[in-house]
Amino acid sequence: MHELAVTKSILKLSLDQAAEHHGTKVLKIHLLIGELRNLEQDWVQRYFDYISKGTPAEGAVIKVTKSPVSFLCKDCNGQFTANLKEDKKLLCPHCGGFDYDMTSGRELVVEKLEIL
Ligand SMILES: [Zn+2]
């Protein structure tokens, strides 16, 4: 269960942060999740509600922002994003090259925490 493991790490991070800032309650968690991670807000929230029971993060609202899959072309240094489901053959739109690195799409970042 991939979602559960991920949600556990989100919970741990939130609780650590809350403790560090002497917070007593976590109200809202803003997450930035790469498009390539198949994580849906509903599921993360559901798991989170379940595992956060009895912790200061119980009842916290999860807000997910998806970040697109993006690339950096090694030939022309151009950046571009792509929908991997549609673009089967991915070429740099700037120079037509196909030598590029993925720069985002797999991240999972806690962007902001609202703590009481
Ligand atoms: Zn290019």
Short mmCIF file of C-alpha atoms and ligand atoms in Angstrom, two decimals, residues 73 75-78 92 94-97, ligand 1:
data_model
loop_
_atom_site.label_atom_id
_atom_site.label_comp_id
_atom_site.label_asym_id
_atom_site.label_seq_id
_atom_site.Cartn_x
_atom_site.Cartn_y
_atom_site.Cartn_z
CA CYS A 73 16.84 19.76 -22.53
CA ASP A 75 21.03 20.33 -26.02
CA CYS A 76 19.51 23.78 -25.74
CA ASN A 77 18.86 24.12 -21.98
CA GLY A 78 15.19 24.72 -22.74
CA CYS A 92 12.20 19.04 -26.94
CA HIS A 94 12.55 24.18 -28.60
CA CYS A 95 15.14 22.33 -30.64
CA GLY A 96 13.60 18.94 -31.43
CA GLY A 97 16.23 17.14 -29.36
ZN ZN B 1 16.13 21.46 -26.74
#
